[in-house]
JSON list of C-alpha atoms in Angstrom, two decimals:
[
{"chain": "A", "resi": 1, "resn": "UNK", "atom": "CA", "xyz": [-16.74, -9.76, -5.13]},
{"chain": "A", "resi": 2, "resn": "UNK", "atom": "CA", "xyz": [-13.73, -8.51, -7.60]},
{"chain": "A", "resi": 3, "resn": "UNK", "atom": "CA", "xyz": [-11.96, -5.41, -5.75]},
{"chain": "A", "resi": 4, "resn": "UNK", "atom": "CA", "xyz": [-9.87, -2.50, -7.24]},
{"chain": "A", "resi": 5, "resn": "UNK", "atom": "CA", "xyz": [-6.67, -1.81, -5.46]},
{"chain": "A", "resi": 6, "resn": "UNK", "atom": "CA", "xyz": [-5.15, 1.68, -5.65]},
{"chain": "A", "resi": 7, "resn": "UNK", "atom": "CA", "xyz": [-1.04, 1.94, -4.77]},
{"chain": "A", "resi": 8, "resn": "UNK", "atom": "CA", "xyz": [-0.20, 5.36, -3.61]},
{"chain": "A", "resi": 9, "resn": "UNK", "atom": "CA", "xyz": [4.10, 5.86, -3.76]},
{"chain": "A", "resi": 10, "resn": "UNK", "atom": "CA", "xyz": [6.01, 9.03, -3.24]},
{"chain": "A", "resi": 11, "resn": "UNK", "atom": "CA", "xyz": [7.07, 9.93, -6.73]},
{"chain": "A", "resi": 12, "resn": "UNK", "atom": "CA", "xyz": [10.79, 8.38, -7.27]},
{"chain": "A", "resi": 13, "resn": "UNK", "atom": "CA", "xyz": [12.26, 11.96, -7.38]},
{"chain": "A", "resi": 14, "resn": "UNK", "atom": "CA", "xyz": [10.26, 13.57, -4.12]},
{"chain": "A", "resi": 15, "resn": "UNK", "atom": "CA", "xyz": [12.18, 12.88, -0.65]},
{"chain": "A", "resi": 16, "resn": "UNK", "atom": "CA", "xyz": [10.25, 9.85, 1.09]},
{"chain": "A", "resi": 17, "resn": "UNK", "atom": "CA", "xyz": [10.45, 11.02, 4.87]},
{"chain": "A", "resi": 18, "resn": "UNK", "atom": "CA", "xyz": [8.51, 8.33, 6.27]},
{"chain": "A", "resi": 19, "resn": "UNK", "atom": "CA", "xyz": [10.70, 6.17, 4.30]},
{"chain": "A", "resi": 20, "resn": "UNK", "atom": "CA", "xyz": [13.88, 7.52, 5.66]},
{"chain": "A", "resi": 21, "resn": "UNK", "atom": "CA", "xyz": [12.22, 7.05, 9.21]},
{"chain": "A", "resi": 22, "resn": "UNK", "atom": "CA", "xyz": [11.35, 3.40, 8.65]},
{"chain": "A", "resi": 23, "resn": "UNK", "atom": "CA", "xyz": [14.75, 3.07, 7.24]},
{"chain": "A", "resi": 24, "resn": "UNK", "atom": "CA", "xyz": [16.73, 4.20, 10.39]},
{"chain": "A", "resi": 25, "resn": "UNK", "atom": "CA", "xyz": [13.77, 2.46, 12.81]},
{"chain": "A", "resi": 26, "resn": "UNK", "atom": "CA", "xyz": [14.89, -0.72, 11.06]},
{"chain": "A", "resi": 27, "resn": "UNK", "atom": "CA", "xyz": [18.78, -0.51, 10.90]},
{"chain": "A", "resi": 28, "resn": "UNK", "atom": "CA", "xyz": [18.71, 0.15, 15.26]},
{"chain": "A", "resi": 29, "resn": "UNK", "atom": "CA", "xyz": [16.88, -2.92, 15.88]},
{"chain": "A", "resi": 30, "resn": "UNK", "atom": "CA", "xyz": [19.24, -4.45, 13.44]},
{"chain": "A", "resi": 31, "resn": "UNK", "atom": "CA", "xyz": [17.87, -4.87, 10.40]},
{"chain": "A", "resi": 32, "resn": "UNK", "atom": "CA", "xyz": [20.43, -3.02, 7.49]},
{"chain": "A", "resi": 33, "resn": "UNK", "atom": "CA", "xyz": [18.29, -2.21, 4.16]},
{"chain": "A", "resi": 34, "resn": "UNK", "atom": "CA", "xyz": [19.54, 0.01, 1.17]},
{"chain": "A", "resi": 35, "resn": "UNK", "atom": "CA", "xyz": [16.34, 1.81, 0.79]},
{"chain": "A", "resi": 36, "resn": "UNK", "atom": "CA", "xyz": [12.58, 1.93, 2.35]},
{"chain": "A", "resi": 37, "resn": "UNK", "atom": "CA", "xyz": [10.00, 3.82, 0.30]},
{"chain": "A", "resi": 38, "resn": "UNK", "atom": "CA", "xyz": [6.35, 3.74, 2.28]},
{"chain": "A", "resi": 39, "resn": "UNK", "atom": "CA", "xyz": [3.07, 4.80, 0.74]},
{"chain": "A", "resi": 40, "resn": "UNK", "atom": "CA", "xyz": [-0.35, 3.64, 1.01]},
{"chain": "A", "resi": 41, "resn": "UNK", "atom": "CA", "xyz": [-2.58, 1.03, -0.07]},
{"chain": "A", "resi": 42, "resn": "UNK", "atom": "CA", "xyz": [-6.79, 1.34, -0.81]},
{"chain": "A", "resi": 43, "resn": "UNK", "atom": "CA", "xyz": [-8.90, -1.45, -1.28]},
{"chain": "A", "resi": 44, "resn": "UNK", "atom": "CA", "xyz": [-12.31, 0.03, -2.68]},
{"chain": "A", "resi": 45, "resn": "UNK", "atom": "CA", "xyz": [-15.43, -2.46, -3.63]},
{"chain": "A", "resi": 46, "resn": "UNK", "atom": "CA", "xyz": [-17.20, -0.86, -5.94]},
{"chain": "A", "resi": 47, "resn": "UNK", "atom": "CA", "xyz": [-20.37, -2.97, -5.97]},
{"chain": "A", "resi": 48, "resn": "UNK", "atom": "CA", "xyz": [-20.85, -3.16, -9.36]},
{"chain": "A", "resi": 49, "resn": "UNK", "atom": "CA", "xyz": [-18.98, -4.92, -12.52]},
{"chain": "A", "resi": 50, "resn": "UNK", "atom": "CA", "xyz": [-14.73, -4.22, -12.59]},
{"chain": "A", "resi": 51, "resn": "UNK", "atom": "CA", "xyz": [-14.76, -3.23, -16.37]},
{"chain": "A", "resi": 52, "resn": "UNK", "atom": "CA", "xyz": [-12.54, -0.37, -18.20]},
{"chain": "A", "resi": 53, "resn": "UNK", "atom": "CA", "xyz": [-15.10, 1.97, -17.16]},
{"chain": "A", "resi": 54, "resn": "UNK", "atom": "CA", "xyz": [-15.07, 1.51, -13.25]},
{"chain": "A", "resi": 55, "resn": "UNK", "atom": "CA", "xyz": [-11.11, 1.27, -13.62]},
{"chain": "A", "resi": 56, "resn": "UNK", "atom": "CA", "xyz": [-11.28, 4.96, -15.35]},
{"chain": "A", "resi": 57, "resn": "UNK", "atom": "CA", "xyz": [-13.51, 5.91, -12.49]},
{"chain": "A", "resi": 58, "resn": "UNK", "atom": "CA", "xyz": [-11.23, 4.69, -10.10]},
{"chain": "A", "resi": 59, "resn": "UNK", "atom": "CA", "xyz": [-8.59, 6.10, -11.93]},
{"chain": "A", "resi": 60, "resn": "UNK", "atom": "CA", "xyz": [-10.41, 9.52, -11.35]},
{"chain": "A", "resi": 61, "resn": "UNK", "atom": "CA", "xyz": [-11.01, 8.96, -7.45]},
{"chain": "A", "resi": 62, "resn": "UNK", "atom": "CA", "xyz": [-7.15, 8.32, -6.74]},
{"chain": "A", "resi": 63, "resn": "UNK", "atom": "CA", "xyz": [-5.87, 11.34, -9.16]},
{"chain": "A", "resi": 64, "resn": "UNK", "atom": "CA", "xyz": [-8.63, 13.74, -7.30]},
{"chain": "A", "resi": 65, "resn": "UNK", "atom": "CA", "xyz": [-8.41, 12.44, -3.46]},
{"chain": "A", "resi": 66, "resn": "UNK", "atom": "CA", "xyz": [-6.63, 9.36, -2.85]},
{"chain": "A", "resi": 67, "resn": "UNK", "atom": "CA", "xyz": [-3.63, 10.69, -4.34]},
{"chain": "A", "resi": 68, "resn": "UNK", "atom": "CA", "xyz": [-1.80, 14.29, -4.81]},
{"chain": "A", "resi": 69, "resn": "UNK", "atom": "CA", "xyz": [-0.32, 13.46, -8.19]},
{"chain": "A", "resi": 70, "resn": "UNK", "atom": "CA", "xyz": [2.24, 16.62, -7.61]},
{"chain": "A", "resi": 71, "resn": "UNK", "atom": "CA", "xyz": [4.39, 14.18, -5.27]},
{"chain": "A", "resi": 72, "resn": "UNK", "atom": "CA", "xyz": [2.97, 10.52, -5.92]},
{"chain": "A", "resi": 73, "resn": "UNK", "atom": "CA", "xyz": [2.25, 7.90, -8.58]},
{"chain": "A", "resi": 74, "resn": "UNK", "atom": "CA", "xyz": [-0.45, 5.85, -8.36]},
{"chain": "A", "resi": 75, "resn": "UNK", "atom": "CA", "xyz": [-1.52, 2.56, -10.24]},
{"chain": "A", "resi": 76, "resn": "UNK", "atom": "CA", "xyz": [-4.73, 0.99, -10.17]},
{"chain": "A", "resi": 77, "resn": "UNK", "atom": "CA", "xyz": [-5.66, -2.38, -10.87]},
{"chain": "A", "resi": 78, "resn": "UNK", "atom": "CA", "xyz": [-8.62, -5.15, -10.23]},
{"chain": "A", "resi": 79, "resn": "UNK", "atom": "CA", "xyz": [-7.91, -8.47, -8.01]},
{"chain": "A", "resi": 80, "resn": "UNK", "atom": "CA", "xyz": [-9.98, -10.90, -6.74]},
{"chain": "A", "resi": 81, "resn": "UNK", "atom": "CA", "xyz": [-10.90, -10.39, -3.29]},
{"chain": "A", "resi": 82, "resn": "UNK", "atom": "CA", "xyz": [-10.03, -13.50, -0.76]},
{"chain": "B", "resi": 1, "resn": "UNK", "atom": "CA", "xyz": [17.26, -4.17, -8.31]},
{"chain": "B", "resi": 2, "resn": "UNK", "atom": "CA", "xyz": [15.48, -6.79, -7.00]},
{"chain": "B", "resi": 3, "resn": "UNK", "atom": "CA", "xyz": [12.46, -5.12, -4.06]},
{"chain": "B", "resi": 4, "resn": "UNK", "atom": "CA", "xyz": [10.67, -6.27, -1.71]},
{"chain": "B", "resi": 5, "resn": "UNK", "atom": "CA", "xyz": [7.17, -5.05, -1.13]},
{"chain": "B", "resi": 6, "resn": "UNK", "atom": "CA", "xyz": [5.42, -5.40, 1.49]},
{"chain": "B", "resi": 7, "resn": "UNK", "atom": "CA", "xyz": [1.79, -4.94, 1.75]},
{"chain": "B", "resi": 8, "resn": "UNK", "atom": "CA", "xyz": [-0.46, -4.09, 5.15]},
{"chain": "B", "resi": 9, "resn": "UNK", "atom": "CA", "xyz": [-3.68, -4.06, 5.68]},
{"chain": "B", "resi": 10, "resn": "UNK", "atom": "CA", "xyz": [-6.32, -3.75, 8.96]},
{"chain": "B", "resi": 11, "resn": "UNK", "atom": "CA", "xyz": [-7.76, -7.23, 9.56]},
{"chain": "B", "resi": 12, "resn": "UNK", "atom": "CA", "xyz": [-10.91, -7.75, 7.87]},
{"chain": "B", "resi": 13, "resn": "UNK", "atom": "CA", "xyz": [-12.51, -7.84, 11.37]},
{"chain": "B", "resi": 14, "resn": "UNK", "atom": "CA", "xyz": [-11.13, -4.63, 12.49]},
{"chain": "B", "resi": 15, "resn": "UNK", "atom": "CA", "xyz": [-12.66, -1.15, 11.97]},
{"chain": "B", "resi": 16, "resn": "UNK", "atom": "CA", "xyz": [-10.91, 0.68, 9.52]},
{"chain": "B", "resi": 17, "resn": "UNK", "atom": "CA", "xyz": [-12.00, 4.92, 9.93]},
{"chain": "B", "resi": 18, "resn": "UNK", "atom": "CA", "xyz": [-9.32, 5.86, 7.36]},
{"chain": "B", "resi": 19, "resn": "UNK", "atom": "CA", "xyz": [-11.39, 3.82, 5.01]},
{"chain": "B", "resi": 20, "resn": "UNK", "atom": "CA", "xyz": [-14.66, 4.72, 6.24]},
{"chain": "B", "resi": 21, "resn": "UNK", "atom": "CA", "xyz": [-13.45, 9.00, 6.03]},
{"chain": "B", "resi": 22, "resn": "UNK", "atom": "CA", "xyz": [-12.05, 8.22, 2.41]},
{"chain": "B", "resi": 23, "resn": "UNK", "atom": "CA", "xyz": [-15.70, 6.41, 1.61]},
{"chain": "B", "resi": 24, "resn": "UNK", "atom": "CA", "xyz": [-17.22, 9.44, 2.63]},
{"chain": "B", "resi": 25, "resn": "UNK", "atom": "CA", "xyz": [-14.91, 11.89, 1.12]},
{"chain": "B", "resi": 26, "resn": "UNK", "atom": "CA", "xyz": [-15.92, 9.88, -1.91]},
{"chain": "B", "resi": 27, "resn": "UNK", "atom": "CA", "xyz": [-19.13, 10.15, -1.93]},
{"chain": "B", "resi": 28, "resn": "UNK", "atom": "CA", "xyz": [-19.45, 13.94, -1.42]},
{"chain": "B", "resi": 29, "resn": "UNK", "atom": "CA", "xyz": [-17.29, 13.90, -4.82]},
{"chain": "B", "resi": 30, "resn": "UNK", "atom": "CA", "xyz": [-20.39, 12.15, -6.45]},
{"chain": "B", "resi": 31, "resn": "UNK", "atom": "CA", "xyz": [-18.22, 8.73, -6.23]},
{"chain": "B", "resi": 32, "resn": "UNK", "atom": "CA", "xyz": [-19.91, 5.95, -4.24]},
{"chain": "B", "resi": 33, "resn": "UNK", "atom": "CA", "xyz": [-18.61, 2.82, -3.75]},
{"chain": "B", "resi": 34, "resn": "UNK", "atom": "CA", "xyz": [-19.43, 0.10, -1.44]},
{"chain": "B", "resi": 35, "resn": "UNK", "atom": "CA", "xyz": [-16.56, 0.18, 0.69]},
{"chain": "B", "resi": 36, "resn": "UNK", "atom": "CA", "xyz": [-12.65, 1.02, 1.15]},
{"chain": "B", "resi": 37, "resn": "UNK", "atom": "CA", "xyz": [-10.19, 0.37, 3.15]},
{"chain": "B", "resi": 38, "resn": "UNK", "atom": "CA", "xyz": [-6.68, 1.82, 3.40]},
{"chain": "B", "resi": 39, "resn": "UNK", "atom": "CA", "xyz": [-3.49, 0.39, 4.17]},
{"chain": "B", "resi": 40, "resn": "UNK", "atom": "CA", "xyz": [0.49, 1.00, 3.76]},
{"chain": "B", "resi": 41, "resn": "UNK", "atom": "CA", "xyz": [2.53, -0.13, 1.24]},
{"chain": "B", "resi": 42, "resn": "UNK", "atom": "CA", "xyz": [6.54, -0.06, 2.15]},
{"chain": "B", "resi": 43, "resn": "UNK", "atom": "CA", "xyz": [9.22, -0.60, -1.04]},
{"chain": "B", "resi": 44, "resn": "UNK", "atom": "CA", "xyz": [12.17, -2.26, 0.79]},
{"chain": "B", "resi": 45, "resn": "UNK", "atom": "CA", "xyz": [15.65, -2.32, -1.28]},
{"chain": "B", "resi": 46, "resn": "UNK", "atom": "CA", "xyz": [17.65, -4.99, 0.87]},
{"chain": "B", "resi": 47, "resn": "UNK", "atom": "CA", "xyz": [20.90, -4.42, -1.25]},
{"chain": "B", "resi": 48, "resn": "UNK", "atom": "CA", "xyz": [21.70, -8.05, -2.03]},
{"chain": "B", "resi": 49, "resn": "UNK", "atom": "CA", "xyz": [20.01, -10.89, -3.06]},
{"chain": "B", "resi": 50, "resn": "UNK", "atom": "CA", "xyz": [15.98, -11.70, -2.52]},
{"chain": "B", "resi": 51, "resn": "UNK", "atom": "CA", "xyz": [15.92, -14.96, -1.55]},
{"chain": "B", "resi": 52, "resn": "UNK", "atom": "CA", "xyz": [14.27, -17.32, 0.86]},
{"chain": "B", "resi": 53, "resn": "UNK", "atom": "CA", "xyz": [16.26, -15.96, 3.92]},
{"chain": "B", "resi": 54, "resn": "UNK", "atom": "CA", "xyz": [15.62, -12.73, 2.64]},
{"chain": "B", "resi": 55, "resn": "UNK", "atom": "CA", "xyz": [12.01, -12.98, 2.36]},
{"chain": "B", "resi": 56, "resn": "UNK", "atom": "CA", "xyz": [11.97, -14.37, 6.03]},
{"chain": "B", "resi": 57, "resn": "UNK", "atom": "CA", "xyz": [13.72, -11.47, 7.53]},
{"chain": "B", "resi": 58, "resn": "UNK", "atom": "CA", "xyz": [11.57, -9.07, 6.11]},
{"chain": "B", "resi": 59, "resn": "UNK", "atom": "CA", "xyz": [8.59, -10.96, 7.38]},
{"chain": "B", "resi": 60, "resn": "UNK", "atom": "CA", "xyz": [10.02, -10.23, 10.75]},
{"chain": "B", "resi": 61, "resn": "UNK", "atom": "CA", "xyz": [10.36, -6.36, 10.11]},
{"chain": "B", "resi": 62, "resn": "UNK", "atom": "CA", "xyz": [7.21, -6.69, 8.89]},
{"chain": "B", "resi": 63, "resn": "UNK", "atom": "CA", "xyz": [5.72, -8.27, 12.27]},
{"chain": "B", "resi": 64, "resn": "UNK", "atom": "CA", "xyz": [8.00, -6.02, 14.71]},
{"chain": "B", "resi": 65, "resn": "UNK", "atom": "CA", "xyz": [7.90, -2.53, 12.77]},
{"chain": "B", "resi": 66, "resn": "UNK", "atom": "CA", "xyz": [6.00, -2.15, 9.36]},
{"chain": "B", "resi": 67, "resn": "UNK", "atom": "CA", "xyz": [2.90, -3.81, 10.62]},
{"chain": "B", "resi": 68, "resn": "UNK", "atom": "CA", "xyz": [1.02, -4.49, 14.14]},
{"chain": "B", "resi": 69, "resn": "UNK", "atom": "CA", "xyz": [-0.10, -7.48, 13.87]},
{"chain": "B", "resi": 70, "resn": "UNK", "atom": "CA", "xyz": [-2.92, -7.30, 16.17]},
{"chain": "B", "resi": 71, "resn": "UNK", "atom": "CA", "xyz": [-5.03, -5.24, 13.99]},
{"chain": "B", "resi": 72, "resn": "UNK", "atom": "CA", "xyz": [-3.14, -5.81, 10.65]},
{"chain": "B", "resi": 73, "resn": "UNK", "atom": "CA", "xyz": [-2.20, -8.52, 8.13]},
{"chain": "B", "resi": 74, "resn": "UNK", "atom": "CA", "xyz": [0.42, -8.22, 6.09]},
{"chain": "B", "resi": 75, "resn": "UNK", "atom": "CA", "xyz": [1.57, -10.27, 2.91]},
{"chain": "B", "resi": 76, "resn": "UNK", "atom": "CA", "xyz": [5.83, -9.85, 1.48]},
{"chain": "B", "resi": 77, "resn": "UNK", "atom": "CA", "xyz": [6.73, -10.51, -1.92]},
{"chain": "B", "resi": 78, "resn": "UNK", "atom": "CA", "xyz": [9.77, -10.07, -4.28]},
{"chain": "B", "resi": 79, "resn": "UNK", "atom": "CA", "xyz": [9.33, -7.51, -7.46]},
{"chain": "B", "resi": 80, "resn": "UNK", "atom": "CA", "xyz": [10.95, -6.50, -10.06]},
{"chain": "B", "resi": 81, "resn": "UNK", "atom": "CA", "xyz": [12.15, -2.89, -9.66]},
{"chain": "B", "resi": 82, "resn": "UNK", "atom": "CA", "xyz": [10.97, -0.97, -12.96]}
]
């Protein structure tokens, strides 16, 4: 059944504290990266047909709940589920 | 700048009650779906080049920090930074 997936990331601008937490968690067990940014992934089945109109909906859900569009971006998209 | 993303998810098998709360939450907004399930999505910036090697270590951050990988999967792949 085709899936929509929803990626949730702190808005370039906004300080990422989770980020900056991953960041230093990595560099003391030795791992040295330039940046970490973390947000969150959803995986919704919708039940129904993926078409524009169940992207828009989607599109709705993650700008009303799944996302707070103040701080974050979010892009939606349909993929074939394994 | 060349990223790495990497993408983590609970195992299929494996309850997920942030997904099950955000299915509710959804469908007290009038959206029903069949089911979600939420994950985290880390943007890594390693500084230098993404290559094999590259790719590797951050499949071991991935198994020893980003992800547990009793109750999560997790897939790594290079991206274009926008």
């Amino acid at each position: 059944m085709p899936r929509v997936v929803v990626e949730v990331m702190p808005k370039p601008e906004i300080l990422d504290p989770q980020g900056v937490a991953v960041r230093g968690a990595l560099g003391r067990l030795g791992f040295e990266v330039a940046d970490v940014r973390q947000g969150k992934r959803f995986e919704i089945e919708l039940g129904g047909e993926v078409d524009g109109a169940a992207l828009d909906r989607v599109r709705e859900m993650a700008s009303m709940l799944l996302a707070n569009p103040v701080i974050e971006d979010f892009a939606v998209r349909a993929e074939e589920s394994a």
